[in-house]
Amino acid sequence: MSDNSASSLFFSAAVNHQSPSIQDSIIDSLIAAEPHHSPHPDYLLRCQRRSVNLTHRQDSINWILNAHSHHRFQPITAILSVNYFDRFLSSSSASVLGNNGWAFQLLSVACLSLAAKMEEPDVPLLLDLQVLESPFIFEPKSVQRMELLVMAKLNWRLRSVTPFDFIYYFIFKLPPSSRTNELHFHSK
Amino acid sequence: MNIKVGVYSSGRSISDLRLRVSIHSSESSLMEKYKLIAKIKKGVFQGLCLLSSQTVTLKQLGFPDNEGVPGSLIKEITLLQAMRHANIIKLIDVVNHQEQSSIVLVYESMETNLTSFIRIYPKVMKIPRTIKELLRQILLAVSYYHSFDIVHGGIKPANTFIDPATNTLKITDFVWPRTLFNSNTEDPNEELGFCYKAPEILVEHKQFSTAIDVWSVGCIFAEMVTQKPLFSATSEFHQLAKIFSIVGTPSEETWPGFSRIYRYLHIYSHCKPKDLRKLVPGLEPAGIDLLHKLLYMDPKGRITARQALEHVYFQN
């Protein structure tokens, strides 16, 4: 299997096929696949009604983003972590978390770990991943259990369609003269 | 750093236990969804989906629990999960195995592989159109893998299934030999997989590519015509000599740089390529030409699966 990061899946397929009609069919499949990689449609409503614990969610996402920048992960890893986190929270399994801060923390660690394993060339050890200040640290066994639960709830659909997939496509669609900025864009 | 087992913070380990119990109860059990019918080989079972009454193949994968679920496994399964192709056996479900660091992959099940298909329907296999159609489907599956930069690495008749009713062919990877976590599911009694290995794999050249699958397809192509393996050596050790004896020992012209890749080349006697028309009788000239290109020794010069699909052999 290729060592490339997982997010390049759709793009590499797009590049390997040269014809524009196939590229268009790839954008169609991206759009079709997007709902399978999004939180449940009523999630926003439940957030507004506070049936999702927004304080815990905000704390968790802050922790994910802090850990993300501490480990100098790529932008895609942050997007995927939060995507997994929200999709899990919007699923029926979210009730196992209850109102426990530590359970949200375990979910955050599992989501960041999964995203890092999907995208990062160097994945820190699970205890190193948790170096940032948190009242809770979990043993790898517990994290593994949570990882498995998250993946089961996400139907193992971890290759989420993200804005990056679309950006690649739109760059590809640009006339060749404007594509000179592509490298510049990549380096950002 | 002060790390205790479970949750570090006073009195929290009880909560961790509680979470484990609730995770446990929220996992749908394997046995609730599938019934085991028979063991196929170590770690691989035939089963029945209780919901759809569909026959399935179950493959259990275990892994260590010291660093969570291994990243390579996550990448591989999520990729298999994302792939959809009419000529690739579908991964239907992934089920967590309770209390153990293992998961069970659930695949759609097919009964007849190419080896048994040839044995059961030798007359059908004699029809050139059947061979052409089956080869086309193998190449479609392989070029799909390759469009994602995936090297299958284990294409052989035992991994190639055919539905006799429709002649639909599907490749499977649940005996994927390169998968890190199922190295011990390889059955010694299983069909000799090395007969389909490309020469660059046999010399353990580290920079192998998608071209190794194309070689295997070439071997299968010849086997579909003659109904026996083309390079049937008695052991993996003799496999390379067998290949050289038919396709010719590589020289600086046929495979530039090979003597540097493989320093034992000098122990092999120099063989000239044999006439494939005599070894694979009955195959039309366009088929022989395609076979030559699939079994091209130097992986750099070997045809790609995509190119092979456009070969004149498939034009009529």
Short mmCIF file of C-alpha atoms in Angstrom, two decimals:
data_model
loop_
_atom_site.label_atom_id
_atom_site.label_comp_id
_atom_site.label_asym_id
_atom_site.label_seq_id
_atom_site.Cartn_x
_atom_site.Cartn_y
_atom_site.Cartn_z
CA MET A 1 0.00 0.00 0.00
CA SER A 2 1.19 3.47 -0.75
CA ASP A 3 2.72 5.43 2.10
CA ASN A 4 1.11 8.60 0.86
CA SER A 5 -1.25 10.34 3.17
CA ALA A 6 -4.75 9.03 3.00
CA SER A 7 -6.33 12.30 1.97
CA SER A 8 -4.68 12.17 -1.40
CA LEU A 9 -6.87 9.19 -2.28
CA PHE A 10 -9.38 11.02 -4.40
CA PHE A 11 -6.88 13.45 -5.80
CA SER A 12 -4.45 10.79 -6.93
CA ALA A 13 -7.32 9.11 -8.69
CA ALA A 14 -8.14 12.43 -10.30
CA VAL A 15 -4.62 12.96 -11.55
CA ASN A 16 -4.19 9.43 -12.78
CA HIS A 17 -7.20 9.83 -14.98
CA GLN A 18 -6.49 12.44 -17.55
CA SER A 19 -9.81 12.99 -19.25
CA PRO A 20 -11.94 15.93 -18.08
CA SER A 21 -15.11 13.84 -18.05
CA ILE A 22 -13.54 11.51 -15.48
CA GLN A 23 -12.48 14.50 -13.42
CA ASP A 24 -16.07 15.68 -13.47
CA SER A 25 -17.26 12.28 -12.38
CA ILE A 26 -14.79 12.51 -9.50
CA ILE A 27 -16.26 15.81 -8.33
CA ASP A 28 -19.69 14.18 -8.57
CA SER A 29 -18.54 11.31 -6.42
CA LEU A 30 -16.99 13.76 -3.92
CA ILE A 31 -20.29 15.58 -3.60
CA ALA A 32 -22.16 12.29 -3.33
CA ALA A 33 -19.74 10.99 -0.69
CA GLU A 34 -19.77 14.12 1.45
CA PRO A 35 -22.94 13.31 3.43
CA HIS A 36 -21.38 9.99 4.49
CA HIS A 37 -18.57 11.95 6.09
CA SER A 38 -20.59 14.63 7.84
CA PRO A 39 -22.25 14.71 11.26
CA HIS A 40 -25.88 13.69 11.41
CA PRO A 41 -28.08 16.40 9.78
CA ASP A 42 -29.82 17.28 13.06
CA TYR A 43 -26.51 17.84 14.87
CA LEU A 44 -26.55 21.62 14.51
CA LEU A 45 -30.08 21.78 15.84
CA ARG A 46 -29.13 19.62 18.81
CA CYS A 47 -26.17 21.88 19.50
CA GLN A 48 -28.46 24.93 19.45
CA ARG A 49 -30.86 23.22 21.82
CA ARG A 50 -27.93 22.36 24.06
CA SER A 51 -28.63 18.65 23.97
CA VAL A 52 -24.95 18.39 23.07
CA ASN A 53 -22.68 19.54 25.87
CA LEU A 54 -21.15 22.53 24.11
CA THR A 55 -18.73 23.37 26.92
CA HIS A 56 -17.19 19.92 26.82
CA ARG A 57 -17.14 20.07 23.03
CA GLN A 58 -15.37 23.42 23.03
CA ASP A 59 -12.84 22.21 25.64
CA SER A 60 -12.18 19.09 23.60
CA ILE A 61 -11.67 20.99 20.37
CA ASN A 62 -9.38 23.45 22.10
CA TRP A 63 -7.33 20.55 23.39
CA ILE A 64 -7.22 18.93 19.93
CA LEU A 65 -6.08 22.18 18.30
CA ASN A 66 -3.46 22.84 20.98
CA ALA A 67 -2.08 19.32 20.76
CA HIS A 68 -2.23 19.61 16.97
CA SER A 69 -0.06 22.73 16.93
CA HIS A 70 2.25 21.35 19.63
CA HIS A 71 3.03 18.33 17.45
CA ARG A 72 3.20 20.48 14.31
CA PHE A 73 0.69 18.32 12.52
CA GLN A 74 -0.65 19.20 9.08
CA PRO A 75 -3.87 21.21 8.66
CA ILE A 76 -5.72 18.16 7.32
CA THR A 77 -5.11 16.34 10.62
CA ALA A 78 -6.99 19.05 12.53
CA ILE A 79 -9.90 18.95 10.09
CA LEU A 80 -10.14 15.18 10.29
CA SER A 81 -9.88 15.05 14.11
CA VAL A 82 -12.74 17.50 14.54
CA ASN A 83 -14.70 15.75 11.78
CA TYR A 84 -14.42 12.39 13.58
CA PHE A 85 -15.22 14.07 16.90
CA ASP A 86 -18.40 15.74 15.65
CA ARG A 87 -19.55 12.69 13.72
CA PHE A 88 -19.18 10.57 16.83
CA LEU A 89 -20.98 13.15 18.97
CA SER A 90 -23.85 13.28 16.50
CA SER A 91 -24.22 9.49 16.55
CA SER A 92 -26.37 7.53 18.91
CA SER A 93 -23.28 6.34 20.78
CA ALA A 94 -22.58 9.80 22.15
CA SER A 95 -24.65 8.87 25.19
CA VAL A 96 -21.83 6.63 26.46
CA LEU A 97 -19.87 9.81 27.15
CA GLY A 98 -22.50 11.15 29.52
CA ASN A 99 -21.53 14.49 30.92
CA ASN A 100 -18.05 13.37 31.90
CA GLY A 101 -15.22 15.67 30.99
CA TRP A 102 -12.77 12.77 31.04
CA ALA A 103 -14.89 10.80 28.54
CA PHE A 104 -14.81 13.76 26.16
CA GLN A 105 -11.07 13.93 26.70
CA LEU A 106 -10.69 10.25 25.82
CA LEU A 107 -12.73 10.86 22.67
CA SER A 108 -10.49 13.81 21.76
CA VAL A 109 -7.34 11.73 22.19
CA ALA A 110 -8.79 8.90 20.12
CA CYS A 111 -9.90 11.25 17.30
CA LEU A 112 -6.56 13.05 17.16
CA SER A 113 -4.72 9.74 17.25
CA LEU A 114 -6.82 8.34 14.40
CA ALA A 115 -6.37 11.45 12.28
CA ALA A 116 -2.61 11.46 12.92
CA LYS A 117 -2.37 7.80 11.97
CA MET A 118 -4.22 8.54 8.73
CA GLU A 119 -2.19 11.59 7.73
CA GLU A 120 1.06 12.13 9.60
CA PRO A 121 4.30 10.53 8.47
CA ASP A 122 5.49 10.44 12.08
CA VAL A 123 2.87 9.57 14.65
CA PRO A 124 3.87 10.22 18.27
CA LEU A 125 3.40 7.48 20.86
CA LEU A 126 0.01 7.63 22.54
CA LEU A 127 1.47 8.89 25.81
CA ASP A 128 3.47 11.56 23.95
CA LEU A 129 0.35 12.57 22.08
CA GLN A 130 -1.17 13.42 25.47
CA VAL A 131 1.72 15.58 26.75
CA LEU A 132 -0.36 18.74 26.72
CA GLU A 133 -1.94 19.72 29.96
CA SER A 134 -5.05 17.79 30.75
CA PRO A 135 -6.33 16.44 34.05
CA PHE A 136 -6.57 13.01 32.45
CA ILE A 137 -4.10 10.72 30.76
CA PHE A 138 -5.24 7.44 29.32
CA GLU A 139 -3.34 4.23 28.94
CA PRO A 140 -2.93 3.04 25.32
CA LYS A 141 -5.35 0.17 25.89
CA SER A 142 -8.18 2.57 26.75
CA VAL A 143 -7.35 4.76 23.76
CA GLN A 144 -7.39 1.72 21.50
CA ARG A 145 -10.81 0.75 22.76
CA MET A 146 -12.10 4.23 22.08
CA GLU A 147 -10.45 4.27 18.64
CA LEU A 148 -12.24 1.04 17.78
CA LEU A 149 -15.56 2.38 19.02
CA VAL A 150 -15.15 5.61 17.04
CA MET A 151 -14.23 3.72 13.87
CA ALA A 152 -17.17 1.36 14.29
CA LYS A 153 -19.58 4.29 14.71
CA LEU A 154 -18.06 6.00 11.69
CA ASN A 155 -18.40 2.75 9.69
CA TRP A 156 -14.61 2.94 9.20
CA ARG A 157 -15.19 5.87 6.85
CA LEU A 158 -12.14 7.78 7.97
CA ARG A 159 -11.15 8.99 4.52
CA SER A 160 -13.46 11.91 4.95
CA VAL A 161 -14.24 14.21 2.10
CA THR A 162 -12.73 17.48 3.27
CA PRO A 163 -12.46 20.95 1.72
CA PHE A 164 -8.95 19.95 0.62
CA ASP A 165 -10.33 17.41 -1.83
CA PHE A 166 -12.33 20.15 -3.51
CA ILE A 167 -9.45 22.62 -3.52
CA TYR A 168 -7.27 20.14 -5.43
CA TYR A 169 -10.02 19.71 -7.95
CA PHE A 170 -10.57 23.42 -8.45
CA ILE A 171 -6.83 24.06 -8.86
CA PHE A 172 -6.86 21.36 -11.49
CA LYS A 173 -9.71 23.13 -13.25
CA LEU A 174 -7.85 26.45 -13.46
CA PRO A 175 -6.39 27.46 -16.81
CA PRO A 176 -2.70 26.42 -16.95
CA SER A 177 -1.52 30.06 -16.75
CA SER A 178 -2.93 30.50 -13.25
CA ARG A 179 -1.67 27.14 -12.04
CA THR A 180 1.83 28.51 -11.49
CA ASN A 181 0.75 29.42 -7.98
CA GLU A 182 -0.01 25.81 -7.20
CA LEU A 183 3.38 25.14 -5.64
CA HIS A 184 3.11 28.26 -3.61
CA PHE A 185 -0.28 27.15 -2.40
CA HIS A 186 0.98 23.68 -1.51
CA SER A 187 3.80 25.09 0.57
CA LYS A 188 1.34 26.96 2.73
CA MET B 1 5.60 12.15 34.22
CA ASN B 2 3.28 10.46 36.64
CA ILE B 3 1.23 7.91 34.74
CA LYS B 4 -1.05 5.45 36.39
CA VAL B 5 -3.03 2.71 34.84
CA GLY B 6 -6.35 3.93 33.54
CA VAL B 7 -7.23 7.52 34.12
CA TYR B 8 -4.67 9.55 35.93
CA SER B 9 -6.38 11.76 38.48
CA SER B 10 -7.62 10.68 41.83
CA GLY B 11 -10.59 8.38 41.85
CA ARG B 12 -11.01 8.45 38.08
CA SER B 13 -10.05 4.90 37.32
CA ILE B 14 -13.50 3.81 38.39
CA SER B 15 -14.98 6.04 35.71
CA ASP B 16 -12.65 4.53 33.17
CA LEU B 17 -13.96 1.13 34.13
CA ARG B 18 -17.49 2.40 33.74
CA LEU B 19 -16.72 3.74 30.28
CA ARG B 20 -15.21 0.42 29.30
CA VAL B 21 -18.38 -1.31 30.36
CA SER B 22 -20.54 1.12 28.43
CA ILE B 23 -18.32 0.90 25.34
CA HIS B 24 -18.61 -2.82 25.62
CA SER B 25 -22.38 -2.76 25.74
CA SER B 26 -22.69 -0.32 22.86
CA GLU B 27 -20.65 -2.53 20.54
CA SER B 28 -22.86 -4.68 18.46
CA SER B 29 -21.65 -8.17 18.93
CA LEU B 30 -20.26 -10.19 16.07
CA MET B 31 -22.46 -13.12 17.00
CA GLU B 32 -25.57 -10.94 16.93
CA LYS B 33 -24.97 -10.16 13.28
CA TYR B 34 -23.21 -13.22 11.89
CA LYS B 35 -23.34 -16.94 12.37
CA LEU B 36 -20.19 -18.95 11.80
CA ILE B 37 -20.68 -21.90 9.48
CA ALA B 38 -17.26 -23.33 8.74
CA LYS B 39 -13.58 -22.64 9.12
CA ILE B 40 -11.90 -22.05 5.78
CA LYS B 41 -8.40 -21.71 7.13
CA LYS B 42 -6.67 -20.17 10.09
CA GLY B 43 -8.42 -16.90 10.93
CA VAL B 44 -10.80 -17.13 7.94
CA PHE B 45 -14.36 -18.41 8.30
CA GLN B 46 -17.46 -18.87 6.25
CA GLY B 47 -20.46 -17.27 7.86
CA LEU B 48 -24.03 -16.22 7.41
CA CYS B 49 -25.32 -12.69 7.84
CA LEU B 50 -28.34 -13.06 10.12
CA LEU B 51 -29.89 -9.87 8.78
CA SER B 52 -29.68 -10.53 5.04
CA SER B 53 -29.21 -14.34 4.99
CA GLN B 54 -26.25 -13.65 2.72
CA THR B 55 -23.21 -15.94 2.88
CA VAL B 56 -20.12 -14.03 3.90
CA THR B 57 -16.43 -14.61 4.46
CA LEU B 58 -15.15 -13.51 7.86
CA LYS B 59 -11.52 -12.78 8.48
CA GLN B 60 -10.23 -12.10 11.94
CA LEU B 61 -7.28 -9.76 12.36
CA GLY B 62 -5.49 -9.42 15.68
CA PHE B 63 -3.00 -6.71 16.58
CA PRO B 64 -1.01 -5.50 19.58
CA ASP B 65 -2.69 -3.09 21.98
CA ASN B 66 0.29 -1.03 23.11
CA GLU B 67 -0.18 1.86 20.67
CA GLY B 68 -3.84 1.79 19.85
CA VAL B 69 -4.98 0.38 16.54
CA PRO B 70 -1.95 0.21 14.18
CA GLY B 71 -1.95 3.08 11.69
CA SER B 72 -1.08 0.86 8.73
CA LEU B 73 -4.12 -1.27 9.48
CA ILE B 74 -6.39 1.77 9.76
CA LYS B 75 -5.16 3.12 6.43
CA GLU B 76 -5.55 -0.19 4.70
CA ILE B 77 -9.03 -0.99 5.96
CA THR B 78 -10.39 2.50 5.37
CA LEU B 79 -9.06 2.25 1.84
CA LEU B 80 -10.64 -1.15 1.22
CA GLN B 81 -13.81 0.29 2.68
CA ALA B 82 -13.73 3.22 0.26
CA MET B 83 -13.07 1.10 -2.82
CA ARG B 84 -15.96 0.03 -4.97
CA HIS B 85 -15.48 -1.97 -8.12
CA ALA B 86 -17.56 -4.60 -9.85
CA ASN B 87 -14.50 -6.85 -10.12
CA ILE B 88 -13.28 -6.57 -6.54
CA ILE B 89 -14.80 -8.54 -3.66
CA LYS B 90 -16.64 -6.06 -1.49
CA LEU B 91 -15.74 -5.44 2.14
CA ILE B 92 -19.22 -5.36 3.65
CA ASP B 93 -18.57 -4.72 7.31
CA VAL B 94 -15.92 -4.36 9.97
CA VAL B 95 -16.89 -5.65 13.41
CA ASN B 96 -15.02 -5.08 16.64
CA HIS B 97 -14.23 -8.27 18.42
CA GLN B 98 -15.14 -7.95 22.06
CA GLU B 99 -12.54 -7.98 24.79
CA GLN B 100 -9.73 -8.61 22.38
CA SER B 101 -7.50 -6.44 20.29
CA SER B 102 -8.93 -7.73 17.09
CA ILE B 103 -11.44 -6.94 14.43
CA VAL B 104 -13.35 -9.08 11.99
CA LEU B 105 -13.56 -8.12 8.33
CA VAL B 106 -16.73 -9.26 6.60
CA TYR B 107 -16.56 -9.80 2.84
CA GLU B 108 -19.12 -10.88 0.33
CA SER B 109 -18.63 -14.55 -0.31
CA MET B 110 -17.98 -16.33 -3.58
CA GLU B 111 -17.53 -20.04 -3.92
CA THR B 112 -15.63 -20.79 -7.07
CA ASN B 113 -12.09 -19.54 -7.54
CA LEU B 114 -10.28 -19.64 -10.85
CA THR B 115 -8.42 -22.85 -10.00
CA SER B 116 -11.62 -24.75 -9.33
CA PHE B 117 -13.41 -23.00 -12.21
CA ILE B 118 -10.81 -24.36 -14.64
CA ARG B 119 -11.18 -27.80 -13.07
CA ILE B 120 -14.99 -27.82 -13.11
CA TYR B 121 -15.57 -26.10 -16.46
CA PRO B 122 -12.60 -27.07 -18.66
CA LYS B 123 -14.75 -26.80 -21.80
CA VAL B 124 -15.98 -23.30 -20.98
CA MET B 125 -12.37 -22.28 -20.45
CA LYS B 126 -11.49 -23.56 -23.92
CA ILE B 127 -13.65 -20.85 -25.49
CA PRO B 128 -11.33 -17.96 -26.47
CA ARG B 129 -14.09 -15.44 -25.71
CA THR B 130 -14.35 -16.67 -22.11
CA ILE B 131 -10.63 -16.22 -21.58
CA LYS B 132 -10.71 -12.77 -23.13
CA GLU B 133 -13.65 -11.71 -20.98
CA LEU B 134 -12.12 -13.03 -17.75
CA LEU B 135 -8.75 -11.44 -18.52
CA ARG B 136 -10.46 -8.13 -19.22
CA GLN B 137 -12.15 -8.24 -15.82
CA ILE B 138 -8.91 -9.07 -14.00
CA LEU B 139 -7.22 -6.13 -15.74
CA LEU B 140 -10.12 -3.82 -14.85
CA ALA B 141 -9.75 -4.72 -11.17
CA VAL B 142 -5.96 -4.42 -11.26
CA SER B 143 -6.02 -1.05 -13.03
CA TYR B 144 -8.52 0.15 -10.41
CA TYR B 145 -6.13 -0.80 -7.61
CA HIS B 146 -3.29 0.83 -9.50
CA SER B 147 -5.21 4.07 -10.03
CA PHE B 148 -4.97 4.46 -6.24
CA ASP B 149 -1.29 3.52 -6.29
CA ILE B 150 -2.11 0.28 -4.53
CA VAL B 151 -0.01 -2.76 -5.27
CA HIS B 152 -2.12 -5.85 -4.68
CA GLY B 153 0.89 -8.12 -4.45
CA GLY B 154 -0.96 -11.42 -4.23
CA ILE B 155 -2.85 -11.94 -7.45
CA LYS B 156 -3.20 -15.64 -8.15
CA PRO B 157 -5.99 -18.02 -9.24
CA ALA B 158 -6.86 -18.81 -5.60
CA ASN B 159 -7.64 -15.12 -4.99
CA THR B 160 -9.65 -14.78 -8.17
CA PHE B 161 -13.29 -15.77 -7.91
CA ILE B 162 -15.82 -16.37 -10.65
CA ASP B 163 -19.57 -16.55 -10.54
CA PRO B 164 -20.29 -19.42 -12.96
CA ALA B 165 -23.81 -18.13 -13.65
CA THR B 166 -22.68 -14.79 -15.03
CA ASN B 167 -18.93 -15.31 -15.58
CA THR B 168 -18.37 -12.26 -13.37
CA LEU B 169 -14.85 -12.29 -12.00
CA LYS B 170 -13.84 -10.69 -8.70
CA ILE B 171 -10.44 -10.35 -7.13
CA THR B 172 -10.14 -10.57 -3.40
CA ASP B 173 -7.53 -9.40 -0.97
CA PHE B 174 -8.61 -11.20 2.17
CA VAL B 175 -5.61 -13.38 1.75
CA TRP B 176 -3.53 -10.32 1.04
CA PRO B 177 -0.05 -11.60 1.72
CA ARG B 178 1.58 -8.27 2.34
CA THR B 179 -0.81 -7.33 5.11
CA LEU B 180 1.25 -7.13 8.23
CA PHE B 181 -1.28 -8.64 10.53
CA ASN B 182 -2.25 -11.87 8.87
CA SER B 183 1.14 -13.37 8.13
CA ASN B 184 0.17 -16.54 9.96
CA THR B 185 -3.05 -17.11 8.07
CA GLU B 186 -1.09 -18.32 5.05
CA ASP B 187 -1.90 -21.98 4.68
CA PRO B 188 1.05 -24.16 3.59
CA ASN B 189 -1.34 -26.43 1.71
CA GLU B 190 -2.61 -23.54 -0.29
CA GLU B 191 -1.84 -23.26 -3.92
CA LEU B 192 1.78 -22.32 -4.53
CA GLY B 193 1.64 -18.54 -4.73
CA PHE B 194 5.24 -18.12 -5.84
CA CYS B 195 4.38 -19.36 -9.34
CA TYR B 196 2.77 -15.95 -9.92
CA LYS B 197 5.50 -13.80 -8.42
CA ALA B 198 7.32 -11.33 -10.62
CA PRO B 199 11.08 -11.77 -11.04
CA GLU B 200 11.83 -8.47 -9.28
CA ILE B 201 10.05 -9.81 -6.18
CA LEU B 202 11.89 -13.11 -6.32
CA VAL B 203 15.25 -11.32 -6.28
CA GLU B 204 13.92 -9.23 -3.39
CA HIS B 205 14.38 -6.00 -5.20
CA LYS B 206 13.09 -3.44 -2.74
CA GLN B 207 11.68 -0.95 -5.21
CA PHE B 208 8.86 -3.04 -6.55
CA SER B 209 5.89 -1.36 -8.16
CA THR B 210 2.43 -1.98 -9.55
CA ALA B 211 4.20 -3.89 -12.36
CA ILE B 212 4.41 -6.98 -10.11
CA ASP B 213 0.63 -7.38 -10.38
CA VAL B 214 0.82 -7.16 -14.17
CA TRP B 215 3.27 -10.05 -14.19
CA SER B 216 0.86 -12.15 -12.11
CA VAL B 217 -1.92 -11.33 -14.57
CA GLY B 218 0.33 -12.58 -17.38
CA CYS B 219 0.85 -15.86 -15.53
CA ILE B 220 -2.89 -16.25 -15.04
CA PHE B 221 -3.55 -15.42 -18.70
CA ALA B 222 -1.28 -18.25 -19.85
CA GLU B 223 -2.80 -20.60 -17.28
CA MET B 224 -6.34 -19.88 -18.48
CA VAL B 225 -5.29 -20.97 -21.98
CA THR B 226 -3.23 -24.07 -21.12
CA GLN B 227 -5.10 -24.89 -17.86
CA LYS B 228 -1.81 -25.34 -16.00
CA PRO B 229 0.65 -22.87 -14.43
CA LEU B 230 3.18 -21.46 -16.87
CA PHE B 231 6.05 -21.17 -14.40
CA SER B 232 5.48 -24.21 -12.23
CA ALA B 233 8.67 -24.67 -10.25
CA THR B 234 8.90 -27.09 -7.37
CA SER B 235 9.90 -24.42 -4.86
CA GLU B 236 10.30 -20.70 -4.55
CA PHE B 237 14.06 -21.26 -4.81
CA HIS B 238 13.72 -22.76 -8.27
CA GLN B 239 11.14 -20.25 -9.45
CA LEU B 240 13.59 -17.74 -10.88
CA ALA B 241 15.43 -20.41 -12.88
CA LYS B 242 12.07 -21.59 -14.23
CA ILE B 243 11.18 -18.06 -15.34
CA PHE B 244 14.61 -17.57 -16.98
CA SER B 245 14.25 -20.91 -18.79
CA ILE B 246 11.06 -19.69 -20.48
CA VAL B 247 11.38 -15.91 -20.86
CA GLY B 248 15.17 -15.94 -21.17
CA THR B 249 17.90 -15.02 -18.71
CA PRO B 250 18.06 -11.23 -18.41
CA SER B 251 20.90 -9.51 -20.19
CA GLU B 252 22.00 -5.89 -20.24
CA GLU B 253 19.78 -5.42 -23.33
CA THR B 254 16.61 -7.03 -21.97
CA TRP B 255 16.91 -5.66 -18.44
CA PRO B 256 19.46 -2.85 -18.08
CA GLY B 257 21.08 -2.85 -14.64
CA PHE B 258 19.73 -6.23 -13.58
CA SER B 259 23.19 -7.64 -12.81
CA ARG B 260 23.60 -4.82 -10.26
CA ILE B 261 20.20 -5.51 -8.66
CA TYR B 262 20.83 -9.24 -8.45
CA ARG B 263 24.37 -10.27 -7.70
CA TYR B 264 23.70 -14.00 -8.05
CA LEU B 265 22.78 -13.68 -11.71
CA HIS B 266 26.02 -15.38 -12.76
CA ILE B 267 25.00 -18.70 -11.17
CA TYR B 268 22.13 -19.05 -13.64
CA SER B 269 22.86 -20.60 -16.98
CA HIS B 270 22.13 -18.44 -19.96
CA CYS B 271 18.77 -19.32 -21.49
CA LYS B 272 17.26 -17.99 -24.66
CA PRO B 273 13.59 -17.07 -24.59
CA LYS B 274 11.30 -19.90 -25.67
CA ASP B 275 8.56 -19.48 -28.23
CA LEU B 276 5.40 -18.60 -26.31
CA ARG B 277 3.29 -19.71 -29.26
CA LYS B 278 4.45 -23.28 -28.60
CA LEU B 279 4.15 -23.03 -24.81
CA VAL B 280 0.69 -21.47 -24.95
CA PRO B 281 -0.84 -23.20 -27.97
CA GLY B 282 -4.19 -22.11 -29.26
CA LEU B 283 -3.84 -18.49 -28.26
CA GLU B 284 -4.43 -16.07 -31.11
CA PRO B 285 -1.43 -13.94 -32.30
CA ALA B 286 -2.74 -10.76 -30.64
CA GLY B 287 -3.01 -12.69 -27.36
CA ILE B 288 0.57 -13.93 -27.69
CA ASP B 289 1.71 -10.34 -28.26
CA LEU B 290 -0.15 -9.17 -25.14
CA LEU B 291 1.27 -12.08 -23.12
CA HIS B 292 4.79 -11.07 -24.19
CA LYS B 293 4.12 -7.54 -22.93
CA LEU B 294 2.61 -8.71 -19.62
CA LEU B 295 5.55 -11.05 -19.01
CA TYR B 296 8.21 -8.51 -19.93
CA MET B 297 11.10 -9.11 -17.53
CA ASP B 298 12.15 -5.52 -16.87
CA PRO B 299 9.32 -4.00 -14.80
CA LYS B 300 10.04 -0.60 -16.36
CA GLY B 301 9.26 -1.92 -19.80
CA ARG B 302 6.26 -4.02 -18.76
CA ILE B 303 2.85 -2.92 -20.05
CA THR B 304 0.51 -1.32 -17.48
CA ALA B 305 -2.90 -2.75 -16.72
CA ARG B 306 -4.55 0.30 -18.28
CA GLN B 307 -2.48 -0.02 -21.45
CA ALA B 308 -3.19 -3.74 -21.59
CA LEU B 309 -6.94 -3.04 -21.66
CA GLU B 310 -6.39 -1.02 -24.83
CA HIS B 311 -4.40 -3.78 -26.49
CA VAL B 312 -5.56 -4.99 -29.89
CA TYR B 313 -6.37 -8.39 -28.31
CA PHE B 314 -9.47 -6.81 -26.77
CA GLN B 315 -10.47 -4.92 -29.92
CA ASN B 316 -12.64 -7.58 -31.53
#
